[in-house]
Every structure is written in C-alpha cells, then in structure tokens.
Amino acid sequence: MHGAALRAMVMAMPHMLIFGLGYSASRLAERLHRQGWSISATGSKGDLAFDDRKAVERAIGMATHILSSVPPDRASGLDPVLAGYGEAIRASAAGWIGYLSSTGVYGDTGGAWVDESSTTGTGRRSARSRADQHWQELDPRLRIFRLPGIYGPGRSPLDRVRDGTARRIAMPGQMFSRVHVDDIAGGIVAAFDGPAGIYNLADDMPAPQEAVIAAACRMLGVAAPPLQTLDEAGLSPQARAFYAENRRVANGRAKRMLGWRPLYPDYRSGLAAILREELSGTG
C-alpha cells in the first residue's frame, strides 16, 4: 500500500484521545479497541505523559473523539485538562468531545429526584461543579456525562464484603444512585451519534446503601454486617461525607435523546453480572 493511501486509511479510523485512563475510561477503551478503534491516553496506564505538550497536542490533532475523565485538582480546584489543553481541544478538528462529571454537582435534595435541569453548585463538590460549568462553556460539541456512584468488576460492594470493609449504616430515607461501569461505556458510545448536551447516566433503581451491602452478602453467602449509626461505624471524614447528601438521579434524558438503556437497571442485576464475570475469568 502506498504511503498516501496508508495515511488516508489511518485518518479514516476512529481515534479517541482519553485524558485520564482510569477505571471507567479503561473499560471504555477496552470496548472501543475490540471494535477497531485507535486509542491514545494519558494516565498511569496510558501511552502519553500529560506534561509532554508536543505529544499530547499531536494526539489532540489526530483525534476524532476526545474524552476527559480527569477530576479537578483538590488543592487548587482547577481542572488540569482545561488549564493545560482547553484551547487546543477547542481548536481541534475532533467531531466529538466528552467529559465525565459527577452527579455530586446537584448537592443534597433530601432524597428528591434530580435531572439535568436541576440546580447545581450547592453541594460539597464545589470544584467539580465549577469544572462541569467550565466544560459546558468550552465548545458546542461537548457531551457531559454526570455519573453517580460507580461500581463494577474489582470495585463493588462484593469486594468490600470480601475484604471486611463493608458497613451498613442505618439512615432511614437515605437514597443513593449508582451505575455499572459498562453502562457508562454504553452511554458514551450511544452519545457518539447523539446530540451534544448533558446526560445523567444512572441505573433505574436508587436504593439505600445498606440494602446493596445486604444483597452482596446474600450473593456471597455470608452474614450481613449489623446496622450501625454513623457514629458507631467510625468512618473516616471522607467516607462519612458520602452520607451527607441524599438524592435520586433521573436518567430519562439519556434514554430519550441517546436511545440508551442500562444493561444493569438495578444493583441486583449489576452485582450478579460481576459475579458471573468473576466466575468466567473474563474480568
């Protein structure tokens, strides 16, 4: 094959640049790689050093799709991707830009439902809320995916039960939304052909955390830990903060606009899938 033809073939291949090849983005990258995509990424498991400006800007120029899964810096509150490469991303020829945000931007609603039109910036995730807003302002191509608690193989209540760190906290009325890591990948893929905008990716069944732990124990055939108050549990400040906000996350917009449906619409089906994957050795 002549050089010009080879270059044309390479340029025609979908190429995703991922900032931050972490847990969720890695699962997406594996899926896309199996489908023939070319992947470049920063992060400890990526092929690019974030501070290698020439290499990263070259990858931005080659990318057909760009995704950032990098959270804002805890100390400064700045988004490192926007600070370092925001202008290059804005000037890129990529047809698709995405950002993994958090449903923590909605703050506490006392258990009420939130959707993409709900107020943001009132909760403890102030840096995340600012980053979410700044990404919205970057470019009209942008898709923002707001994610609740993420679980999947190697990172689920099953693992916490096994290692003895699972706790059941008695907080009547406290509800949490969650999403299986494969449903994040599915939502992103669905958004390749969907309109730009903001999408909550969550399952259909918000539930108390203690109920999820109890279900994981039943699946593993072990006794559930006793219900405790927050004070009795002796949680770290970071773990305790998890219980400071209470909300249910609606996913209807992603269903309507992207045709997305979660493979695991509730925690029971998601945990069962993880166990099957572990038993089959495909995780």
PDB file of C-alpha atoms in Angstrom:
ATOM      1  CA  MET A   1       0.000   0.000   0.000  1.00  0.00           C
ATOM      2  CA  HIS A   2       1.357   3.421  -0.984  1.00  0.00           C
ATOM      3  CA  GLY A   3       2.130   5.977   1.743  1.00  0.00           C
ATOM      4  CA  ALA A   4      -0.704   8.332   0.775  1.00  0.00           C
ATOM      5  CA  ALA A   5      -3.242   5.517   0.815  1.00  0.00           C
ATOM      6  CA  LEU A   6      -1.987   4.289   4.185  1.00  0.00           C
ATOM      7  CA  ARG A   7      -2.241   7.785   5.679  1.00  0.00           C
ATOM      8  CA  ALA A   8      -5.774   8.124   4.345  1.00  0.00           C
ATOM      9  CA  MET A   9      -6.739   4.782   5.879  1.00  0.00           C
ATOM     10  CA  VAL A  10      -5.285   5.780   9.255  1.00  0.00           C
ATOM     11  CA  MET A  11      -7.078   9.137   9.197  1.00  0.00           C
ATOM     12  CA  ALA A  12     -10.358   7.353   8.442  1.00  0.00           C
ATOM     13  CA  MET A  13     -10.062   5.149  11.532  1.00  0.00           C
ATOM     14  CA  PRO A  14     -11.824   6.455  14.638  1.00  0.00           C
ATOM     15  CA  HIS A  15      -9.222   7.642  17.117  1.00  0.00           C
ATOM     16  CA  MET A  16     -10.110   8.528  20.685  1.00  0.00           C
ATOM     17  CA  LEU A  17      -7.835  10.546  22.923  1.00  0.00           C
ATOM     18  CA  ILE A  18      -8.597   9.934  26.589  1.00  0.00           C
ATOM     19  CA  PHE A  19      -7.352  12.240  29.299  1.00  0.00           C
ATOM     20  CA  GLY A  20      -7.078  10.084  32.417  1.00  0.00           C
ATOM     21  CA  LEU A  21      -7.196   6.357  31.648  1.00  0.00           C
ATOM     22  CA  GLY A  22      -8.767   5.415  34.968  1.00  0.00           C
ATOM     23  CA  TYR A  23     -11.292   2.762  35.931  1.00  0.00           C
ATOM     24  CA  SER A  24     -14.262   3.893  33.830  1.00  0.00           C
ATOM     25  CA  ALA A  25     -12.255   5.175  30.858  1.00  0.00           C
ATOM     26  CA  SER A  26     -10.218   1.950  30.741  1.00  0.00           C
ATOM     27  CA  ARG A  27     -13.381  -0.103  30.417  1.00  0.00           C
ATOM     28  CA  LEU A  28     -14.497   2.144  27.543  1.00  0.00           C
ATOM     29  CA  ALA A  29     -11.068   1.926  25.883  1.00  0.00           C
ATOM     30  CA  GLU A  30     -11.149  -1.873  26.001  1.00  0.00           C
ATOM     31  CA  ARG A  31     -14.557  -1.880  24.341  1.00  0.00           C
ATOM     32  CA  LEU A  32     -13.519   0.529  21.592  1.00  0.00           C
ATOM     33  CA  HIS A  33     -10.239  -1.286  20.987  1.00  0.00           C
ATOM     34  CA  ARG A  34     -12.162  -4.508  20.341  1.00  0.00           C
ATOM     35  CA  GLN A  35     -14.201  -2.590  17.774  1.00  0.00           C
ATOM     36  CA  GLY A  36     -11.092  -1.457  15.900  1.00  0.00           C
ATOM     37  CA  TRP A  37     -10.598   1.996  17.365  1.00  0.00           C
ATOM     38  CA  SER A  38      -7.202   3.567  17.877  1.00  0.00           C
ATOM     39  CA  ILE A  39      -6.747   4.807  21.456  1.00  0.00           C
ATOM     40  CA  SER A  40      -4.299   7.331  22.907  1.00  0.00           C
ATOM     41  CA  ALA A  41      -4.417   8.197  26.582  1.00  0.00           C
ATOM     42  CA  THR A  42      -2.772   9.989  29.447  1.00  0.00           C
ATOM     43  CA  GLY A  43      -2.613   8.492  32.912  1.00  0.00           C
ATOM     44  CA  SER A  44      -0.577   5.758  34.572  1.00  0.00           C
ATOM     45  CA  LYS A  45      -1.922   3.153  32.136  1.00  0.00           C
ATOM     46  CA  GLY A  46      -1.813   5.399  29.070  1.00  0.00           C
ATOM     47  CA  ASP A  47       0.802   5.880  26.368  1.00  0.00           C
ATOM     48  CA  LEU A  48       1.120   9.656  26.794  1.00  0.00           C
ATOM     49  CA  ALA A  49       2.671  11.723  29.562  1.00  0.00           C
ATOM     50  CA  PHE A  50       0.262  14.531  30.452  1.00  0.00           C
ATOM     51  CA  ASP A  51       3.093  17.062  30.644  1.00  0.00           C
ATOM     52  CA  ASP A  52       4.543  16.115  27.237  1.00  0.00           C
ATOM     53  CA  ARG A  53       2.858  19.007  25.485  1.00  0.00           C
ATOM     54  CA  LYS A  54       4.081  18.218  21.970  1.00  0.00           C
ATOM     55  CA  ALA A  55       2.917  14.607  22.143  1.00  0.00           C
ATOM     56  CA  VAL A  56      -0.445  15.474  23.686  1.00  0.00           C
ATOM     57  CA  GLU A  57      -1.154  18.285  21.232  1.00  0.00           C
ATOM     58  CA  ARG A  58      -0.210  15.941  18.396  1.00  0.00           C
ATOM     59  CA  ALA A  59      -2.731  13.432  19.734  1.00  0.00           C
ATOM     60  CA  ILE A  60      -5.368  16.150  20.004  1.00  0.00           C
ATOM     61  CA  GLY A  61      -4.764  16.983  16.353  1.00  0.00           C
ATOM     62  CA  MET A  62      -5.175  13.341  15.297  1.00  0.00           C
ATOM     63  CA  ALA A  63      -8.223  12.548  17.437  1.00  0.00           C
ATOM     64  CA  THR A  64     -11.700  12.121  16.010  1.00  0.00           C
ATOM     65  CA  HIS A  65     -13.055  11.880  19.568  1.00  0.00           C
ATOM     66  CA  ILE A  66     -11.713  13.425  22.793  1.00  0.00           C
ATOM     67  CA  LEU A  67     -12.792  12.405  26.297  1.00  0.00           C
ATOM     68  CA  SER A  68     -11.647  13.744  29.657  1.00  0.00           C
ATOM     69  CA  SER A  69     -12.193  11.727  32.822  1.00  0.00           C
ATOM     70  CA  VAL A  70      -9.810  13.844  34.922  1.00  0.00           C
ATOM     71  CA  PRO A  71     -11.383  15.425  38.023  1.00  0.00           C
ATOM     72  CA  PRO A  72     -10.450  18.912  39.162  1.00  0.00           C
ATOM     73  CA  ASP A  73      -7.389  19.243  41.363  1.00  0.00           C
ATOM     74  CA  ARG A  74      -8.383  19.006  45.030  1.00  0.00           C
ATOM     75  CA  ALA A  75      -5.884  21.601  46.201  1.00  0.00           C
ATOM     76  CA  SER A  76      -6.408  24.318  43.602  1.00  0.00           C
ATOM     77  CA  GLY A  77      -9.882  23.432  42.357  1.00  0.00           C
ATOM     78  CA  LEU A  78      -8.654  23.850  38.766  1.00  0.00           C
ATOM     79  CA  ASP A  79      -9.356  21.368  36.001  1.00  0.00           C
ATOM     80  CA  PRO A  80      -5.888  20.372  34.750  1.00  0.00           C
ATOM     81  CA  VAL A  81      -7.097  19.367  31.282  1.00  0.00           C
ATOM     82  CA  LEU A  82      -8.879  22.654  30.691  1.00  0.00           C
ATOM     83  CA  ALA A  83      -5.966  24.628  32.143  1.00  0.00           C
ATOM     84  CA  GLY A  84      -3.357  22.814  30.076  1.00  0.00           C
ATOM     85  CA  TYR A  85      -5.130  21.905  26.850  1.00  0.00           C
ATOM     86  CA  GLY A  86      -8.518  23.621  26.753  1.00  0.00           C
ATOM     87  CA  GLU A  87      -7.614  25.933  23.882  1.00  0.00           C
ATOM     88  CA  ALA A  88      -6.053  23.105  21.870  1.00  0.00           C
ATOM     89  CA  ILE A  89      -9.186  20.994  22.350  1.00  0.00           C
ATOM     90  CA  ARG A  90     -11.380  23.912  21.309  1.00  0.00           C
ATOM     91  CA  ALA A  91      -9.284  24.406  18.159  1.00  0.00           C
ATOM     92  CA  SER A  92      -9.207  20.703  17.282  1.00  0.00           C
ATOM     93  CA  ALA A  93     -10.986  19.133  14.348  1.00  0.00           C
ATOM     94  CA  ALA A  94     -12.426  16.354  16.526  1.00  0.00           C
ATOM     95  CA  GLY A  95     -16.063  15.742  15.773  1.00  0.00           C
ATOM     96  CA  TRP A  96     -16.896  14.722  19.347  1.00  0.00           C
ATOM     97  CA  ILE A  97     -15.789  15.936  22.804  1.00  0.00           C
ATOM     98  CA  GLY A  98     -16.874  14.407  26.104  1.00  0.00           C
ATOM     99  CA  TYR A  99     -16.331  14.961  29.818  1.00  0.00           C
ATOM    100  CA  LEU A 100     -17.046  12.623  32.728  1.00  0.00           C
ATOM    101  CA  SER A 101     -18.565  14.695  35.519  1.00  0.00           C
ATOM    102  CA  SER A 102     -20.392  13.756  38.729  1.00  0.00           C
ATOM    103  CA  THR A 103     -23.967  13.873  39.961  1.00  0.00           C
ATOM    104  CA  GLY A 104     -22.376  15.367  43.075  1.00  0.00           C
ATOM    105  CA  VAL A 105     -22.816  18.719  41.321  1.00  0.00           C
ATOM    106  CA  TYR A 106     -26.515  18.596  42.320  1.00  0.00           C
ATOM    107  CA  GLY A 107     -25.833  18.609  46.059  1.00  0.00           C
ATOM    108  CA  ASP A 108     -28.349  17.447  48.649  1.00  0.00           C
ATOM    109  CA  THR A 109     -32.045  17.311  47.717  1.00  0.00           C
ATOM    110  CA  GLY A 110     -33.364  15.431  50.737  1.00  0.00           C
ATOM    111  CA  GLY A 111     -33.971  12.358  48.580  1.00  0.00           C
ATOM    112  CA  ALA A 112     -35.820  14.165  45.767  1.00  0.00           C
ATOM    113  CA  TRP A 113     -35.142  13.367  42.122  1.00  0.00           C
ATOM    114  CA  VAL A 114     -32.679  15.424  40.098  1.00  0.00           C
ATOM    115  CA  ASP A 115     -32.394  15.702  36.340  1.00  0.00           C
ATOM    116  CA  GLU A 116     -30.149  17.679  34.019  1.00  0.00           C
ATOM    117  CA  SER A 117     -32.181  20.859  34.564  1.00  0.00           C
ATOM    118  CA  SER A 118     -31.755  20.754  38.347  1.00  0.00           C
ATOM    119  CA  THR A 119     -29.729  23.395  40.179  1.00  0.00           C
ATOM    120  CA  THR A 120     -26.024  22.663  40.509  1.00  0.00           C
ATOM    121  CA  GLY A 121     -23.222  24.054  42.630  1.00  0.00           C
ATOM    122  CA  THR A 122     -24.970  23.894  46.007  1.00  0.00           C
ATOM    123  CA  GLY A 123     -23.272  20.787  47.404  1.00  0.00           C
ATOM    124  CA  ARG A 124     -19.898  19.834  48.809  1.00  0.00           C
ATOM    125  CA  ARG A 125     -18.452  19.189  45.315  1.00  0.00           C
ATOM    126  CA  SER A 126     -17.813  22.863  44.566  1.00  0.00           C
ATOM    127  CA  ALA A 127     -14.674  22.256  42.491  1.00  0.00           C
ATOM    128  CA  ARG A 128     -16.449  19.588  40.457  1.00  0.00           C
ATOM    129  CA  SER A 129     -19.383  21.943  39.887  1.00  0.00           C
ATOM    130  CA  ARG A 130     -17.057  24.679  38.599  1.00  0.00           C
ATOM    131  CA  ALA A 131     -15.272  22.245  36.293  1.00  0.00           C
ATOM    132  CA  ASP A 132     -18.620  20.976  34.979  1.00  0.00           C
ATOM    133  CA  GLN A 133     -19.643  24.576  34.178  1.00  0.00           C
ATOM    134  CA  HIS A 134     -16.311  25.409  32.554  1.00  0.00           C
ATOM    135  CA  TRP A 135     -16.517  22.348  30.310  1.00  0.00           C
ATOM    136  CA  GLN A 136     -20.030  23.382  29.274  1.00  0.00           C
ATOM    137  CA  GLU A 137     -18.613  26.733  28.183  1.00  0.00           C
ATOM    138  CA  LEU A 138     -15.725  25.232  26.226  1.00  0.00           C
ATOM    139  CA  ASP A 139     -17.323  24.111  22.988  1.00  0.00           C
ATOM    140  CA  PRO A 140     -20.754  23.345  21.469  1.00  0.00           C
ATOM    141  CA  ARG A 141     -19.579  19.828  20.564  1.00  0.00           C
ATOM    142  CA  LEU A 142     -19.443  18.863  24.228  1.00  0.00           C
ATOM    143  CA  ARG A 143     -21.223  15.937  25.854  1.00  0.00           C
ATOM    144  CA  ILE A 144     -21.124  15.934  29.655  1.00  0.00           C
ATOM    145  CA  PHE A 145     -21.869  12.686  31.451  1.00  0.00           C
ATOM    146  CA  ARG A 146     -22.832  13.130  35.101  1.00  0.00           C
ATOM    147  CA  LEU A 147     -22.153   9.928  36.993  1.00  0.00           C
ATOM    148  CA  PRO A 148     -23.321   8.725  40.421  1.00  0.00           C
ATOM    149  CA  GLY A 149     -21.559   6.002  42.431  1.00  0.00           C
ATOM    150  CA  ILE A 150     -19.618   3.800  40.009  1.00  0.00           C
ATOM    151  CA  TYR A 151     -19.241   0.068  40.554  1.00  0.00           C
ATOM    152  CA  GLY A 152     -18.075  -2.882  38.517  1.00  0.00           C
ATOM    153  CA  PRO A 153     -15.598  -5.774  38.498  1.00  0.00           C
ATOM    154  CA  GLY A 154     -12.897  -5.231  41.092  1.00  0.00           C
ATOM    155  CA  ARG A 155     -14.677  -2.194  42.541  1.00  0.00           C
ATOM    156  CA  SER A 156     -18.037  -3.144  44.015  1.00  0.00           C
ATOM    157  CA  PRO A 157     -19.831  -3.936  47.282  1.00  0.00           C
ATOM    158  CA  LEU A 158     -18.828  -7.560  46.697  1.00  0.00           C
ATOM    159  CA  ASP A 159     -15.183  -6.586  47.130  1.00  0.00           C
ATOM    160  CA  ARG A 160     -15.916  -4.602  50.294  1.00  0.00           C
ATOM    161  CA  VAL A 161     -17.807  -7.531  51.781  1.00  0.00           C
ATOM    162  CA  ARG A 162     -14.914  -9.871  50.998  1.00  0.00           C
ATOM    163  CA  ASP A 163     -12.248  -7.613  52.478  1.00  0.00           C
ATOM    164  CA  GLY A 164     -14.273  -6.831  55.587  1.00  0.00           C
ATOM    165  CA  THR A 165     -14.694  -3.087  54.980  1.00  0.00           C
ATOM    166  CA  ALA A 166     -18.428  -3.161  54.175  1.00  0.00           C
ATOM    167  CA  ARG A 167     -20.654  -1.243  56.593  1.00  0.00           C
ATOM    168  CA  ARG A 168     -24.433  -0.999  56.858  1.00  0.00           C
ATOM    169  CA  ILE A 169     -25.385   2.470  58.026  1.00  0.00           C
ATOM    170  CA  ALA A 170     -28.902   2.959  59.407  1.00  0.00           C
ATOM    171  CA  MET A 171     -30.197   6.159  57.812  1.00  0.00           C
ATOM    172  CA  PRO A 172     -33.933   5.900  57.065  1.00  0.00           C
ATOM    173  CA  GLY A 173     -34.860   7.602  53.817  1.00  0.00           C
ATOM    174  CA  GLN A 174     -31.264   7.915  52.621  1.00  0.00           C
ATOM    175  CA  MET A 175     -31.095   7.017  48.921  1.00  0.00           C
ATOM    176  CA  PHE A 176     -28.201   6.702  46.503  1.00  0.00           C
ATOM    177  CA  SER A 177     -27.995   6.249  42.753  1.00  0.00           C
ATOM    178  CA  ARG A 178     -25.295   4.181  41.118  1.00  0.00           C
ATOM    179  CA  VAL A 179     -24.186   2.970  37.699  1.00  0.00           C
ATOM    180  CA  HIS A 180     -22.330  -0.096  36.456  1.00  0.00           C
ATOM    181  CA  VAL A 181     -19.081   0.775  34.682  1.00  0.00           C
ATOM    182  CA  ASP A 182     -20.238  -0.959  31.485  1.00  0.00           C
ATOM    183  CA  ASP A 183     -23.331   1.241  31.387  1.00  0.00           C
ATOM    184  CA  ILE A 184     -21.071   4.285  31.450  1.00  0.00           C
ATOM    185  CA  ALA A 185     -19.273   2.934  28.389  1.00  0.00           C
ATOM    186  CA  GLY A 186     -22.617   2.177  26.774  1.00  0.00           C
ATOM    187  CA  GLY A 187     -23.863   5.706  27.372  1.00  0.00           C
ATOM    188  CA  ILE A 188     -20.730   7.253  25.904  1.00  0.00           C
ATOM    189  CA  VAL A 189     -20.937   5.059  22.805  1.00  0.00           C
ATOM    190  CA  ALA A 190     -24.628   5.908  22.410  1.00  0.00           C
ATOM    191  CA  ALA A 191     -23.684   9.603  22.528  1.00  0.00           C
ATOM    192  CA  PHE A 192     -21.321   9.273  19.554  1.00  0.00           C
ATOM    193  CA  ASP A 193     -24.361   9.677  17.308  1.00  0.00           C
ATOM    194  CA  GLY A 194     -26.492  11.669  19.727  1.00  0.00           C
ATOM    195  CA  PRO A 195     -26.812  15.411  20.248  1.00  0.00           C
ATOM    196  CA  ALA A 196     -24.424  17.410  22.367  1.00  0.00           C
ATOM    197  CA  GLY A 197     -25.560  18.225  25.878  1.00  0.00           C
ATOM    198  CA  ILE A 198     -25.645  16.975  29.448  1.00  0.00           C
ATOM    199  CA  TYR A 199     -26.655  13.438  30.366  1.00  0.00           C
ATOM    200  CA  ASN A 200     -27.120  11.664  33.673  1.00  0.00           C
ATOM    201  CA  LEU A 201     -26.011   8.041  33.407  1.00  0.00           C
ATOM    202  CA  ALA A 202     -27.539   6.175  36.337  1.00  0.00           C
ATOM    203  CA  ASP A 203     -29.462   2.962  36.811  1.00  0.00           C
ATOM    204  CA  ASP A 204     -33.236   2.862  37.267  1.00  0.00           C
ATOM    205  CA  MET A 205     -33.291   1.982  40.964  1.00  0.00           C
ATOM    206  CA  PRO A 206     -31.881   4.340  43.589  1.00  0.00           C
ATOM    207  CA  ALA A 207     -31.563   2.432  46.849  1.00  0.00           C
ATOM    208  CA  PRO A 208     -30.186   2.695  50.385  1.00  0.00           C
ATOM    209  CA  GLN A 209     -26.535   1.718  50.613  1.00  0.00           C
ATOM    210  CA  GLU A 210     -27.262  -0.750  53.421  1.00  0.00           C
ATOM    211  CA  ALA A 211     -29.678  -2.648  51.143  1.00  0.00           C
ATOM    212  CA  VAL A 212     -26.981  -3.006  48.497  1.00  0.00           C
ATOM    213  CA  ILE A 213     -24.492  -4.353  51.047  1.00  0.00           C
ATOM    214  CA  ALA A 214     -27.105  -6.808  52.314  1.00  0.00           C
ATOM    215  CA  ALA A 215     -27.724  -8.040  48.768  1.00  0.00           C
ATOM    216  CA  ALA A 216     -23.998  -8.507  48.167  1.00  0.00           C
ATOM    217  CA  CYS A 217     -23.764 -10.564  51.361  1.00  0.00           C
ATOM    218  CA  ARG A 218     -26.647 -12.796  50.277  1.00  0.00           C
ATOM    219  CA  MET A 219     -24.986 -13.407  46.912  1.00  0.00           C
ATOM    220  CA  LEU A 220     -21.750 -14.383  48.629  1.00  0.00           C
ATOM    221  CA  GLY A 221     -23.498 -16.497  51.224  1.00  0.00           C
ATOM    222  CA  VAL A 222     -22.203 -14.587  54.243  1.00  0.00           C
ATOM    223  CA  ALA A 223     -23.904 -12.815  57.105  1.00  0.00           C
ATOM    224  CA  ALA A 224     -24.588  -9.127  56.621  1.00  0.00           C
ATOM    225  CA  PRO A 225     -22.785  -6.727  58.958  1.00  0.00           C
ATOM    226  CA  PRO A 226     -25.031  -5.212  61.622  1.00  0.00           C
ATOM    227  CA  LEU A 227     -26.786  -1.927  61.063  1.00  0.00           C
ATOM    228  CA  GLN A 228     -24.900   0.914  62.711  1.00  0.00           C
ATOM    229  CA  THR A 229     -25.286   4.632  63.180  1.00  0.00           C
ATOM    230  CA  LEU A 230     -22.736   6.920  61.547  1.00  0.00           C
ATOM    231  CA  ASP A 231     -21.040   7.437  64.893  1.00  0.00           C
ATOM    232  CA  GLU A 232     -20.881   3.721  65.653  1.00  0.00           C
ATOM    233  CA  ALA A 233     -19.346   2.944  62.260  1.00  0.00           C
ATOM    234  CA  GLY A 234     -16.266   5.069  62.965  1.00  0.00           C
ATOM    235  CA  LEU A 235     -15.954   6.147  59.335  1.00  0.00           C
ATOM    236  CA  SER A 236     -13.208   8.396  58.015  1.00  0.00           C
ATOM    237  CA  PRO A 237     -14.230  12.004  57.253  1.00  0.00           C
ATOM    238  CA  GLN A 238     -14.177  11.194  53.528  1.00  0.00           C
ATOM    239  CA  ALA A 239     -16.367   8.105  53.945  1.00  0.00           C
ATOM    240  CA  ARG A 240     -18.689   9.947  56.314  1.00  0.00           C
ATOM    241  CA  ALA A 241     -19.140  12.751  53.763  1.00  0.00           C
ATOM    242  CA  PHE A 242     -20.608  10.159  51.391  1.00  0.00           C
ATOM    243  CA  TYR A 243     -23.722  10.140  53.593  1.00  0.00           C
ATOM    244  CA  ALA A 244     -24.053  13.930  53.793  1.00  0.00           C
ATOM    245  CA  GLU A 245     -26.130  14.190  50.607  1.00  0.00           C
ATOM    246  CA  ASN A 246     -29.317  12.396  49.643  1.00  0.00           C
ATOM    247  CA  ARG A 247     -30.784  12.362  46.136  1.00  0.00           C
ATOM    248  CA  ARG A 248     -32.236  10.194  43.387  1.00  0.00           C
ATOM    249  CA  VAL A 249     -30.796  10.642  39.885  1.00  0.00           C
ATOM    250  CA  ALA A 250     -33.146  10.520  36.882  1.00  0.00           C
ATOM    251  CA  ASN A 251     -31.814   9.042  33.639  1.00  0.00           C
ATOM    252  CA  GLY A 252     -34.715   9.815  31.299  1.00  0.00           C
ATOM    253  CA  ARG A 253     -32.884  12.299  29.098  1.00  0.00           C
ATOM    254  CA  ALA A 254     -30.191   9.808  28.101  1.00  0.00           C
ATOM    255  CA  LYS A 255     -32.913   7.295  27.291  1.00  0.00           C
ATOM    256  CA  ARG A 256     -34.900   9.759  25.186  1.00  0.00           C
ATOM    257  CA  MET A 257     -32.069  11.540  23.396  1.00  0.00           C
ATOM    258  CA  LEU A 258     -29.483   8.766  23.027  1.00  0.00           C
ATOM    259  CA  GLY A 259     -31.629   5.633  22.960  1.00  0.00           C
ATOM    260  CA  TRP A 260     -29.506   4.389  25.877  1.00  0.00           C
ATOM    261  CA  ARG A 261     -30.781   1.751  28.248  1.00  0.00           C
ATOM    262  CA  PRO A 262     -28.735   0.447  31.174  1.00  0.00           C
ATOM    263  CA  LEU A 263     -27.723  -3.178  30.816  1.00  0.00           C
ATOM    264  CA  TYR A 264     -27.989  -3.342  34.597  1.00  0.00           C
ATOM    265  CA  PRO A 265     -31.063  -1.314  35.597  1.00  0.00           C
ATOM    266  CA  ASP A 266     -30.676  -2.137  39.291  1.00  0.00           C
ATOM    267  CA  TYR A 267     -27.931  -3.130  41.706  1.00  0.00           C
ATOM    268  CA  ARG A 268     -29.036  -6.773  41.889  1.00  0.00           C
ATOM    269  CA  SER A 269     -28.554  -7.377  38.171  1.00  0.00           C
ATOM    270  CA  GLY A 270     -25.275  -5.460  38.225  1.00  0.00           C
ATOM    271  CA  LEU A 271     -23.831  -7.432  41.132  1.00  0.00           C
ATOM    272  CA  ALA A 272     -24.970 -10.712  39.577  1.00  0.00           C
ATOM    273  CA  ALA A 273     -23.178  -9.778  36.338  1.00  0.00           C
ATOM    274  CA  ILE A 274     -19.969  -9.076  38.250  1.00  0.00           C
ATOM    275  CA  LEU A 275     -20.134 -12.497  39.897  1.00  0.00           C
ATOM    276  CA  ARG A 276     -20.672 -14.157  36.517  1.00  0.00           C
ATOM    277  CA  GLU A 277     -17.707 -12.317  35.083  1.00  0.00           C
ATOM    278  CA  GLU A 278     -15.523 -13.349  38.015  1.00  0.00           C
ATOM    279  CA  LEU A 279     -16.539 -16.986  37.654  1.00  0.00           C
ATOM    280  CA  SER A 280     -15.909 -16.963  33.913  1.00  0.00           C
ATOM    281  CA  GLY A 281     -12.490 -15.350  34.354  1.00  0.00           C
ATOM    282  CA  THR A 282     -13.217 -12.588  31.831  1.00  0.00           C
ATOM    283  CA  GLY A 283     -12.848  -9.669  34.244  1.00  0.00           C
TER     284      GLY A 283
END
